[in-house]
mmCIF file with all atom_site columns, C-alpha atoms in Angstrom:
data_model
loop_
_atom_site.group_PDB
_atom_site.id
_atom_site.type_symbol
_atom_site.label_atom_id
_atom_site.label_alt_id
_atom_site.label_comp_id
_atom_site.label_asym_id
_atom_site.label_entity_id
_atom_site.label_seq_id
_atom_site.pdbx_PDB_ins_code
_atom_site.Cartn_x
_atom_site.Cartn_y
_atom_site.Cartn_z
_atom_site.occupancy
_atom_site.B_iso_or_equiv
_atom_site.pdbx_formal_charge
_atom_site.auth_seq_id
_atom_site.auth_comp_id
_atom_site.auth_asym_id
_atom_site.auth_atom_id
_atom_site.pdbx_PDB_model_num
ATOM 1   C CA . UNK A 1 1   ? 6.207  -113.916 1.043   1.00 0.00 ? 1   UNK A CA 1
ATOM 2   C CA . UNK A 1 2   ? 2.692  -113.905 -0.732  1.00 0.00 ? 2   UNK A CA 1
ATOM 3   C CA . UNK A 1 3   ? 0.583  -116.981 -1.787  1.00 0.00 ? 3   UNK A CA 1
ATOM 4   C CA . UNK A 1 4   ? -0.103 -116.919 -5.611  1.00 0.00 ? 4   UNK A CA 1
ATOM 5   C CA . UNK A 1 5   ? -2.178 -118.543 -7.702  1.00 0.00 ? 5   UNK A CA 1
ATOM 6   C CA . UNK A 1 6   ? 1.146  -120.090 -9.144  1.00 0.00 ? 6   UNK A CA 1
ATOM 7   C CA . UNK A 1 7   ? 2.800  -120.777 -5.785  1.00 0.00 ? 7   UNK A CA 1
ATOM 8   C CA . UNK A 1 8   ? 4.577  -118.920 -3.047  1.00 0.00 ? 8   UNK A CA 1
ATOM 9   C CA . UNK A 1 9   ? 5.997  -115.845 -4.216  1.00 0.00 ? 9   UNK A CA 1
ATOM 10  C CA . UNK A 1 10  ? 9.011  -115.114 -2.169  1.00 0.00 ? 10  UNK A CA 1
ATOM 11  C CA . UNK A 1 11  ? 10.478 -111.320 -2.837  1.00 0.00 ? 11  UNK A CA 1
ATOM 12  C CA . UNK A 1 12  ? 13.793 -111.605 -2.040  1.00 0.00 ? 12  UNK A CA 1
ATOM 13  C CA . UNK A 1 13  ? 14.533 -108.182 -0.331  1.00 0.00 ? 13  UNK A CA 1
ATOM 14  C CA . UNK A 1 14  ? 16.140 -107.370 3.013   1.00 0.00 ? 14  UNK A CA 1
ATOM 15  C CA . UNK A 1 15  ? 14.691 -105.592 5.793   1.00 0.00 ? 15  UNK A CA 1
ATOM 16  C CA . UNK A 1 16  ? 17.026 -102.448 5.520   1.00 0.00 ? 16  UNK A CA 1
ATOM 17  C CA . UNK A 1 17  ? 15.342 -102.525 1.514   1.00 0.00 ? 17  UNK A CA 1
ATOM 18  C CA . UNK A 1 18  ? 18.883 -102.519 -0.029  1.00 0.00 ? 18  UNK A CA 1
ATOM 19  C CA . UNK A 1 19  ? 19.319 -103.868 -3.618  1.00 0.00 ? 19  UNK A CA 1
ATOM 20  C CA . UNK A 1 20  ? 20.329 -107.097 -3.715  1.00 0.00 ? 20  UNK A CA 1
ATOM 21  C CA . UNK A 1 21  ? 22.721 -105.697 -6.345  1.00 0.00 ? 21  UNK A CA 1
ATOM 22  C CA . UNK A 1 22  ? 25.033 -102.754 -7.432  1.00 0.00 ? 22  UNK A CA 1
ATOM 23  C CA . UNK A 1 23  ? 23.558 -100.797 -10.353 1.00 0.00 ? 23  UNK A CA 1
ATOM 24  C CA . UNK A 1 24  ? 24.331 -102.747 -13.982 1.00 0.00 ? 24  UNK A CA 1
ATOM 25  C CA . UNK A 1 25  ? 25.873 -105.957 -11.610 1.00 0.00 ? 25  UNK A CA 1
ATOM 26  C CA . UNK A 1 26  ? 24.962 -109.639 -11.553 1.00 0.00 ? 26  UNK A CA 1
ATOM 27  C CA . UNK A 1 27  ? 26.918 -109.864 -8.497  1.00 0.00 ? 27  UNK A CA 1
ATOM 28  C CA . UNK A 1 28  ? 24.949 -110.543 -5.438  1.00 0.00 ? 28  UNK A CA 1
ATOM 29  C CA . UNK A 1 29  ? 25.772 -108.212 -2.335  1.00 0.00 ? 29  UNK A CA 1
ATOM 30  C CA . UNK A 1 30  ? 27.171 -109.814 0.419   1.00 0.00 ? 30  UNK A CA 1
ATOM 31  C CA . UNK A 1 31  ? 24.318 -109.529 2.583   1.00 0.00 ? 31  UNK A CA 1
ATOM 32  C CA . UNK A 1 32  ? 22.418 -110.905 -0.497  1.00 0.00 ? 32  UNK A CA 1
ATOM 33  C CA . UNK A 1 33  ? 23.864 -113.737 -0.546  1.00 0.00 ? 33  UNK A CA 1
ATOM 34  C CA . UNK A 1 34  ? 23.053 -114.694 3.120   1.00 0.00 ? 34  UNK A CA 1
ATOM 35  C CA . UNK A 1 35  ? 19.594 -113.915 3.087   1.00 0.00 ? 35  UNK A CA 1
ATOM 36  C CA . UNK A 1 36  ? 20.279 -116.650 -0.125  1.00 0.00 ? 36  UNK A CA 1
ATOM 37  C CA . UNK A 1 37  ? 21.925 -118.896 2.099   1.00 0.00 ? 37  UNK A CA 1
ATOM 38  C CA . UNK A 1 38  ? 19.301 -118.533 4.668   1.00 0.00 ? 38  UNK A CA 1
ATOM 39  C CA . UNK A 1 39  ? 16.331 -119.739 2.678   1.00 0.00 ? 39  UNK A CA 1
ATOM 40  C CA . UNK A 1 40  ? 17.667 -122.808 1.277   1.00 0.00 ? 40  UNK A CA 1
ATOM 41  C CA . UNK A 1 41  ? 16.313 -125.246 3.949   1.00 0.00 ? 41  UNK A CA 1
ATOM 42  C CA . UNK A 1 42  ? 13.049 -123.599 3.412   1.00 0.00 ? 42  UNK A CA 1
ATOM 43  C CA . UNK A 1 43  ? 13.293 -124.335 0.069   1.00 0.00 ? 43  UNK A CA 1
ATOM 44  C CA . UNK A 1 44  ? 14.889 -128.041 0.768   1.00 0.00 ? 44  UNK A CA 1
ATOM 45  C CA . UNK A 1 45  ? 11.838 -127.956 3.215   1.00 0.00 ? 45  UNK A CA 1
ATOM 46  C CA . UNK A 1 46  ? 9.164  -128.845 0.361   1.00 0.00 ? 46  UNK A CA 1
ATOM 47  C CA . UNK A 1 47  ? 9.229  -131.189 -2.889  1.00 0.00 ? 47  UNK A CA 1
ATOM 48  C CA . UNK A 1 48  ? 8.305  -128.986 -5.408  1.00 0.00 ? 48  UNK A CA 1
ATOM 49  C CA . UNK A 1 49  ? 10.529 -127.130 -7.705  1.00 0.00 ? 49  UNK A CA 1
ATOM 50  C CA . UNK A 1 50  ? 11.101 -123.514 -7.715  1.00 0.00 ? 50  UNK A CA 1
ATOM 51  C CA . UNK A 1 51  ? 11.535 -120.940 -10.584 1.00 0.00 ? 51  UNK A CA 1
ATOM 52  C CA . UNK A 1 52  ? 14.061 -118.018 -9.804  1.00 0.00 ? 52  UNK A CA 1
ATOM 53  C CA . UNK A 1 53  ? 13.330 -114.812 -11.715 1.00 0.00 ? 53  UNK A CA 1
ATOM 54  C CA . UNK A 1 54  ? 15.689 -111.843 -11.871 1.00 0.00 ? 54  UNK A CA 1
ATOM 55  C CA . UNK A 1 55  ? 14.822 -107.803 -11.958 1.00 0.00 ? 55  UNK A CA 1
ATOM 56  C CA . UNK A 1 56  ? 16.520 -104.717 -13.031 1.00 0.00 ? 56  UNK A CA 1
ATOM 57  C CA . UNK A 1 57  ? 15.484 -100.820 -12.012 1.00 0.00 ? 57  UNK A CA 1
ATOM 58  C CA . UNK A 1 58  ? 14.157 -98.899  -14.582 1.00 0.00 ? 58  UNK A CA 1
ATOM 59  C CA . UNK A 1 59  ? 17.505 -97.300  -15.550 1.00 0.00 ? 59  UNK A CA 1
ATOM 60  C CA . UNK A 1 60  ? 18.666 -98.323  -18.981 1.00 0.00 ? 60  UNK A CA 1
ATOM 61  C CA . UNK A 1 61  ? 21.637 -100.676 -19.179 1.00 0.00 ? 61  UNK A CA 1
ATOM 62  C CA . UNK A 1 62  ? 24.440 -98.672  -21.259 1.00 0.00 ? 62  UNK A CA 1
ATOM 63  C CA . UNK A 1 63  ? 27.982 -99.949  -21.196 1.00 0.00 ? 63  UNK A CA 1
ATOM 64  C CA . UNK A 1 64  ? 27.761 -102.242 -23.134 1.00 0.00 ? 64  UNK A CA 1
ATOM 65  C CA . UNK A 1 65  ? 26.349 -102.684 -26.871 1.00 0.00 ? 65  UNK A CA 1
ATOM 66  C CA . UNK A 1 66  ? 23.311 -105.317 -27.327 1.00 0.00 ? 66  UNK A CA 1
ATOM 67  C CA . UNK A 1 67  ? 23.557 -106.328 -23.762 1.00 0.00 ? 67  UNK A CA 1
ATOM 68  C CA . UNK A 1 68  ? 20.278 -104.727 -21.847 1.00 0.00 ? 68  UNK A CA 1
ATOM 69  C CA . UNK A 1 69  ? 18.388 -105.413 -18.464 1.00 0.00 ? 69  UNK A CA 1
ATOM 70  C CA . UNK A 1 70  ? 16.693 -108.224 -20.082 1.00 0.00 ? 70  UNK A CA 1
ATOM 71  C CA . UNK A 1 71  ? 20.410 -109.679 -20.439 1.00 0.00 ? 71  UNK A CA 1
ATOM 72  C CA . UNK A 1 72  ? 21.150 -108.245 -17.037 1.00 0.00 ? 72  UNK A CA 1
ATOM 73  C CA . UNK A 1 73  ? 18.459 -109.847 -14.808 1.00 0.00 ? 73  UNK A CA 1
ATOM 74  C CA . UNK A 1 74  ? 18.789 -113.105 -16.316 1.00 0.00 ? 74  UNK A CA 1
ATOM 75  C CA . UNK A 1 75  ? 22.470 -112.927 -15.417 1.00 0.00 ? 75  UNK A CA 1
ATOM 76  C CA . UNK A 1 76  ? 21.019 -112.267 -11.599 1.00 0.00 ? 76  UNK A CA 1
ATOM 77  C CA . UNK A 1 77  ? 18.809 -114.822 -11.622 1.00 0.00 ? 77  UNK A CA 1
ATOM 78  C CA . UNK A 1 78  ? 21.647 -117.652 -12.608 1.00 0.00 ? 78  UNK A CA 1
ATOM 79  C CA . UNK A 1 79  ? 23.604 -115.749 -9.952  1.00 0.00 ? 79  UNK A CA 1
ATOM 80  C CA . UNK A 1 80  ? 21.063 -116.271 -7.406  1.00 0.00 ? 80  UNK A CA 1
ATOM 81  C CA . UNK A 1 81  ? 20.577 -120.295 -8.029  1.00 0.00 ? 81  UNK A CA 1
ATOM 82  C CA . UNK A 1 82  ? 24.446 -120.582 -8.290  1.00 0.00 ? 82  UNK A CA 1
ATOM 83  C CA . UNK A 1 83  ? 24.000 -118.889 -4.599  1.00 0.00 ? 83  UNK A CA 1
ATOM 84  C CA . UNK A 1 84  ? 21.235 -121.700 -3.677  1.00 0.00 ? 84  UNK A CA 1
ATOM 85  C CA . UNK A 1 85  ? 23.300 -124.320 -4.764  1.00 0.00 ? 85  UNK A CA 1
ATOM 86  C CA . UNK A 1 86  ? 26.330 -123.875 -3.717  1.00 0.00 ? 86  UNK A CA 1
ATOM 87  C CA . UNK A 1 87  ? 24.344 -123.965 0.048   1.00 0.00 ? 87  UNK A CA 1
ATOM 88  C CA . UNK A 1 88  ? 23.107 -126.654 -0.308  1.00 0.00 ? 88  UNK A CA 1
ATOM 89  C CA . UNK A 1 89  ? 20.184 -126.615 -2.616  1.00 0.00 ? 89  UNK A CA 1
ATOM 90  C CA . UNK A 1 90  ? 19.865 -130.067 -5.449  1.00 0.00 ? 90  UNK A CA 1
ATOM 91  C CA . UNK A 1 91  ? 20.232 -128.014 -8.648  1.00 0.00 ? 91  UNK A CA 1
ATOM 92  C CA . UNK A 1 92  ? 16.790 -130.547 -9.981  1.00 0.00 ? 92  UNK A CA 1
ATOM 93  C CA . UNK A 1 93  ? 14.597 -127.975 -7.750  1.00 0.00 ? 93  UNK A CA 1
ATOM 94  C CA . UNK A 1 94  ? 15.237 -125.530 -10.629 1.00 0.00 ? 94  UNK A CA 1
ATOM 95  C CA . UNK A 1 95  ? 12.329 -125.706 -12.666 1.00 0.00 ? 95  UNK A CA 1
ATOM 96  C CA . UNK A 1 96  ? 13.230 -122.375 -14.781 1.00 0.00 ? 96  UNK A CA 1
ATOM 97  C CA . UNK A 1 97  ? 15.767 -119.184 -14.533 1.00 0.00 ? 97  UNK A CA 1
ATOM 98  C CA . UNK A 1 98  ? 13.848 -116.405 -15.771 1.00 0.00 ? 98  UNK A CA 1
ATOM 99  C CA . UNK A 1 99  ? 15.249 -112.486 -16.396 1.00 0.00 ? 99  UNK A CA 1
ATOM 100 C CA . UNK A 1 100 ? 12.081 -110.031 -16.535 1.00 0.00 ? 100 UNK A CA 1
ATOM 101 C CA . UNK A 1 101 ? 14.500 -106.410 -16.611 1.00 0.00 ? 101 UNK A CA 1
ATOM 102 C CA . UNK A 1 102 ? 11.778 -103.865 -15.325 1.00 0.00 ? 102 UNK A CA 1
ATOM 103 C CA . UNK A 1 103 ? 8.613  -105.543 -16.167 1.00 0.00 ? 103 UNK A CA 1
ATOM 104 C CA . UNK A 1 104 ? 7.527  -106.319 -12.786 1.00 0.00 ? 104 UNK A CA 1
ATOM 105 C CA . UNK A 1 105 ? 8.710  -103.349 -10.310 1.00 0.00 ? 105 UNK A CA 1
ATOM 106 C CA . UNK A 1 106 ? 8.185  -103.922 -6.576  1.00 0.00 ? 106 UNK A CA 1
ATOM 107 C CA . UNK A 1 107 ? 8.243  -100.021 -6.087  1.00 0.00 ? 107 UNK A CA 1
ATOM 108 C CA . UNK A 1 108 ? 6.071  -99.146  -9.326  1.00 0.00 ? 108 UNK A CA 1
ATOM 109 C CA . UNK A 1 109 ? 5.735  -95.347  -7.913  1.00 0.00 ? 109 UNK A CA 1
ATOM 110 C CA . UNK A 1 110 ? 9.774  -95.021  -8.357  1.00 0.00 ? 110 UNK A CA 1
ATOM 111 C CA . UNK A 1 111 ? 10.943 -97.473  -11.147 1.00 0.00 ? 111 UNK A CA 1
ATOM 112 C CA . UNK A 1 112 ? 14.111 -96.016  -10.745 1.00 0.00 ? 112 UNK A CA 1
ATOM 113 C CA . UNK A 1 113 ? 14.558 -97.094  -6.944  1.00 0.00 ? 113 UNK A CA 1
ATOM 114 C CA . UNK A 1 114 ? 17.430 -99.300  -5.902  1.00 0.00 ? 114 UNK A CA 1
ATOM 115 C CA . UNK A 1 115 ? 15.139 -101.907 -4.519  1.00 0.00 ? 115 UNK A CA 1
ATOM 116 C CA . UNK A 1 116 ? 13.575 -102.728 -7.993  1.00 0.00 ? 116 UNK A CA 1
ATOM 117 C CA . UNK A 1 117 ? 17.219 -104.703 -8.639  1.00 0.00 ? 117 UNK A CA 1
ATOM 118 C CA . UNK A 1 118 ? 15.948 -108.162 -6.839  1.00 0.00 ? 118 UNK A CA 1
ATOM 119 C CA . UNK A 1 119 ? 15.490 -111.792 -6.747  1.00 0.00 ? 119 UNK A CA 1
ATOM 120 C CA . UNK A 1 120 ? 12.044 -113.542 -6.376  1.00 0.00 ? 120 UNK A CA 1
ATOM 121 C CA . UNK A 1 121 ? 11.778 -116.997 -6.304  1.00 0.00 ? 121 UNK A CA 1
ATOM 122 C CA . UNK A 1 122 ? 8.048  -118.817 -6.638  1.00 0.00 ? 122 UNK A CA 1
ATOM 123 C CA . UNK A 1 123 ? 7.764  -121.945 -5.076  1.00 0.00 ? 123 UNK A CA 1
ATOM 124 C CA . UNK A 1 124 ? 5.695  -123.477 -8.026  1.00 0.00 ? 124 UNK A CA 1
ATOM 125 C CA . UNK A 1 125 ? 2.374  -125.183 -6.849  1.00 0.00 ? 125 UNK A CA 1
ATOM 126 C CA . UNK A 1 126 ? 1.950  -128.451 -8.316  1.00 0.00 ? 126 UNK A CA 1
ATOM 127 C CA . UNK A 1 127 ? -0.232 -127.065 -11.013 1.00 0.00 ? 127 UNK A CA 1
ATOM 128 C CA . UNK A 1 128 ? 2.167  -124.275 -11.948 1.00 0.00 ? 128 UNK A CA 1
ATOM 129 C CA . UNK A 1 129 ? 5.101  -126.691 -12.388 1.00 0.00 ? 129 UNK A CA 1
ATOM 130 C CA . UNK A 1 130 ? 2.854  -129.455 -14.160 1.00 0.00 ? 130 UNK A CA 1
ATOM 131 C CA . UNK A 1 131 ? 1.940  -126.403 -17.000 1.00 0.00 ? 131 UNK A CA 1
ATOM 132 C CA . UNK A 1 132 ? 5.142  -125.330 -17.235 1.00 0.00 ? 132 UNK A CA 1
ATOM 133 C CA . UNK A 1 133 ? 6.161  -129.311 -18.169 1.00 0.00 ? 133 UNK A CA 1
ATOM 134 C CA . UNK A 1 134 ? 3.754  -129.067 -20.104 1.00 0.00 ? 134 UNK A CA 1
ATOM 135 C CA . UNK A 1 135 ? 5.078  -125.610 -22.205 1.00 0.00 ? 135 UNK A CA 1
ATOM 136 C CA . UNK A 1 136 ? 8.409  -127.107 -22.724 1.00 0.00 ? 136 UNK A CA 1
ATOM 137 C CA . UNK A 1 137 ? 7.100  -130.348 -23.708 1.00 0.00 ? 137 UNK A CA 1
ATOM 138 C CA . UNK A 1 138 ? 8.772  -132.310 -21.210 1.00 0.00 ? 138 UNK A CA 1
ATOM 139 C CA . UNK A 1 139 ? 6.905  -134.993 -19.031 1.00 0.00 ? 139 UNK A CA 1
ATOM 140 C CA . UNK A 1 140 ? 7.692  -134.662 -15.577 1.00 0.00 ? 140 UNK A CA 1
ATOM 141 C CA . UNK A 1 141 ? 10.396 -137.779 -14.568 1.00 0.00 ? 141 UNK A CA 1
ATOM 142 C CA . UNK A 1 142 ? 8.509  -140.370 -13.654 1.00 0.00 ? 142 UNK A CA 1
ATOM 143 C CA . UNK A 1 143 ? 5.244  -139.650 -15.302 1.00 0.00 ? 143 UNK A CA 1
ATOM 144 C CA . UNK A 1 144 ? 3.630  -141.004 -18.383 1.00 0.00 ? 144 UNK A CA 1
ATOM 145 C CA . UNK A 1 145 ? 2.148  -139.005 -20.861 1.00 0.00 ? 145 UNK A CA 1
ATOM 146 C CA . UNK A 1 146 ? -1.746 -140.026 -21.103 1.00 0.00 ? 146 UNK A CA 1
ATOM 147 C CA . UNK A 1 147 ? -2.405 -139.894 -25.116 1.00 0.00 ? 147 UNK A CA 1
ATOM 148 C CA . UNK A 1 148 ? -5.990 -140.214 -26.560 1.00 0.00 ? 148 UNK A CA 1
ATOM 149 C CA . UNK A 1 149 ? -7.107 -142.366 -29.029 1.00 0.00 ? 149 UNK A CA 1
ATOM 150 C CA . UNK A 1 150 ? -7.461 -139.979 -31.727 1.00 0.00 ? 150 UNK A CA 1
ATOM 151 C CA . UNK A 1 151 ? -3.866 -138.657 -30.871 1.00 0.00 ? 151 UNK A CA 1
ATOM 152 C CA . UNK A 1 152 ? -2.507 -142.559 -30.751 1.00 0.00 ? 152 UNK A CA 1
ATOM 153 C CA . UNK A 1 153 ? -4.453 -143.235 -34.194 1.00 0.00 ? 153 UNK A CA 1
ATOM 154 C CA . UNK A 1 154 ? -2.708 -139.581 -35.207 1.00 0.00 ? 154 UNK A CA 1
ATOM 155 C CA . UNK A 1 155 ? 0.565  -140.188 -34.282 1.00 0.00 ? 155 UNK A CA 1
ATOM 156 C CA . UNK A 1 156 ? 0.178  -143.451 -36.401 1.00 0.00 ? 156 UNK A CA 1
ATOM 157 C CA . UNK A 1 157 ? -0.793 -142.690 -39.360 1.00 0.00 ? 157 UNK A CA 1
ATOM 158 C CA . UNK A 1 158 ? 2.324  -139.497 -39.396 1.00 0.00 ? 158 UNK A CA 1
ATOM 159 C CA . UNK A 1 159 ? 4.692  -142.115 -38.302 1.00 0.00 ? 159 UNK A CA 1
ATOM 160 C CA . UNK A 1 160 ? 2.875  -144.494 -41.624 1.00 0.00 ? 160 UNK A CA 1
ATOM 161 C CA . UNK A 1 161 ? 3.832  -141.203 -43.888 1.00 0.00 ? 161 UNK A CA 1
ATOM 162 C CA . UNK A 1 162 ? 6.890  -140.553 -42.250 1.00 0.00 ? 162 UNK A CA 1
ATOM 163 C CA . UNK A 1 163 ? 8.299  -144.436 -42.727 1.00 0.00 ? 163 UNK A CA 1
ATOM 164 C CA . UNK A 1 164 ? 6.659  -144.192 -46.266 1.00 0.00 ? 164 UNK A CA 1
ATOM 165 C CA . UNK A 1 165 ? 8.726  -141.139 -47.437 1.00 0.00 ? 165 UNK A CA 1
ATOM 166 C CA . UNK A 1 166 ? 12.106 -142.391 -45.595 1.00 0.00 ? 166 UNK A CA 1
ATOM 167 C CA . UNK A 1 167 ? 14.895 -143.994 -47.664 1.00 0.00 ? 167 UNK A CA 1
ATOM 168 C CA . UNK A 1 168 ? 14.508 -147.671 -47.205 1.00 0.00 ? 168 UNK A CA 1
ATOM 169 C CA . UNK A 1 169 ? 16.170 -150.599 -49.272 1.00 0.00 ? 169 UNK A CA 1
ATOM 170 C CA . UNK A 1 170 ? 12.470 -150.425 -51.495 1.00 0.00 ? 170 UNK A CA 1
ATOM 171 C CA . UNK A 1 171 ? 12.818 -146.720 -51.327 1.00 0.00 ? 171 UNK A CA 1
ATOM 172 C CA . UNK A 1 172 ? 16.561 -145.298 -51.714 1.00 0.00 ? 172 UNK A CA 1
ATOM 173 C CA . UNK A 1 173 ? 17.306 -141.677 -51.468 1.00 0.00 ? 173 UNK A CA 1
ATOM 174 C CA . UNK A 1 174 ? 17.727 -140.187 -54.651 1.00 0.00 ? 174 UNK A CA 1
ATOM 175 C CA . UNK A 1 175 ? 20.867 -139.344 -56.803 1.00 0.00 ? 175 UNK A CA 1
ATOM 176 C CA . UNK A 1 176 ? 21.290 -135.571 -56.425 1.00 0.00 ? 176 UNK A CA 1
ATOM 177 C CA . UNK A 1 177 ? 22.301 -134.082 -60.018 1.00 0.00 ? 177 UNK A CA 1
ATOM 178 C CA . UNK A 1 178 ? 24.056 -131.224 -60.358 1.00 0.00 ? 178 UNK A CA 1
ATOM 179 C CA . UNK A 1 179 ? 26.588 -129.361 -58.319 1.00 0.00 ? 179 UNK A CA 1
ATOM 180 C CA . UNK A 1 180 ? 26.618 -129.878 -54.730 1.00 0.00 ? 180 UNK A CA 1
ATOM 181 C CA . UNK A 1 181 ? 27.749 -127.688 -51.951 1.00 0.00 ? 181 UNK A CA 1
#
């Protein structure tokens, strides 16, 4: 576990350094699933909302066409939160699922090594999950969106053009001529 700027980074990874997966699998090892099992009240412990991130080695994914490690670790990463929630974890502390393939090796000397194929999960500081609300465009529940004045005035005058230009009994849509499809 490491303290980010974003939140605590936990690298899922056991103490023998095994993969947490088989080579080209989503399916979590058994021990992988324990150590799983064994952090959700941790992660119960504390009200903010986690993001779960999947990795791949650097060995290229090849059995099957247009499916890569990008495809591959995201698959891990869903694996890994269907893990956490079927012990016991609310499925709302998901904030995001995130596959990042090779991007981010934890052994960057050997990208090939076994113990590249992972699960981290970031406990998202308050900060990190208020920004990423804010990237999707989705308040937080609860919260209210604080809008300016020059936004409100904004907003008005595009809803004004909007309600202008939509078909209204003083402003019908037109008759299309022509064929139709």
């Amino acid at each position: 576990m490491s303290l980010t700027p974003d939140g605590l980074l936990i690298q899922i990874v056991d103490k023998e350094s095994r993969p947490m997966f088989d080579l080209g699998s989503s399916r979590l090892k058994p021990y992988s699933y324990l150590i799983l099992k064994g952090i959700v009240s941790l992660i119960n412990s504390v009200p903010n909302k986690i993001s779960v991130s999947g990795h791949t080695d650097a060995l290229s994914f090849q059995t099957m066409q247009n499916f890569t490690n990008w495809e591959l670790s995201a698959e891990r990463a869903n694996a890994a939160r269907r893990a956490l929630v079927q012990n016991g974890m609310s499925e709302e502390k998901v904030a995001e699922i995130v596959g990042l393939a090779s991007s981010r090796l934890l052994d960057k000397e050997n990208p090939t090594n076994p113990i590249n194929r992972r699960i981290s999960i970031l406990v998202l500081s308050k900060k990190s999950e208020a920004e990423l609300n804010r990237r999707s465009n989705t308040p937080e529940a609860g919260s209210t969106q604080e809008t300016s004045p020059d936004k409100t005035e904004t907003n008005q005058k595009n809803n004004q053009i909007q309600n202008k230009n939509a078909p209204s009994a003083q402003n019908p849509v037109p008759a299309l001529k022509g064929n139709t499809v």
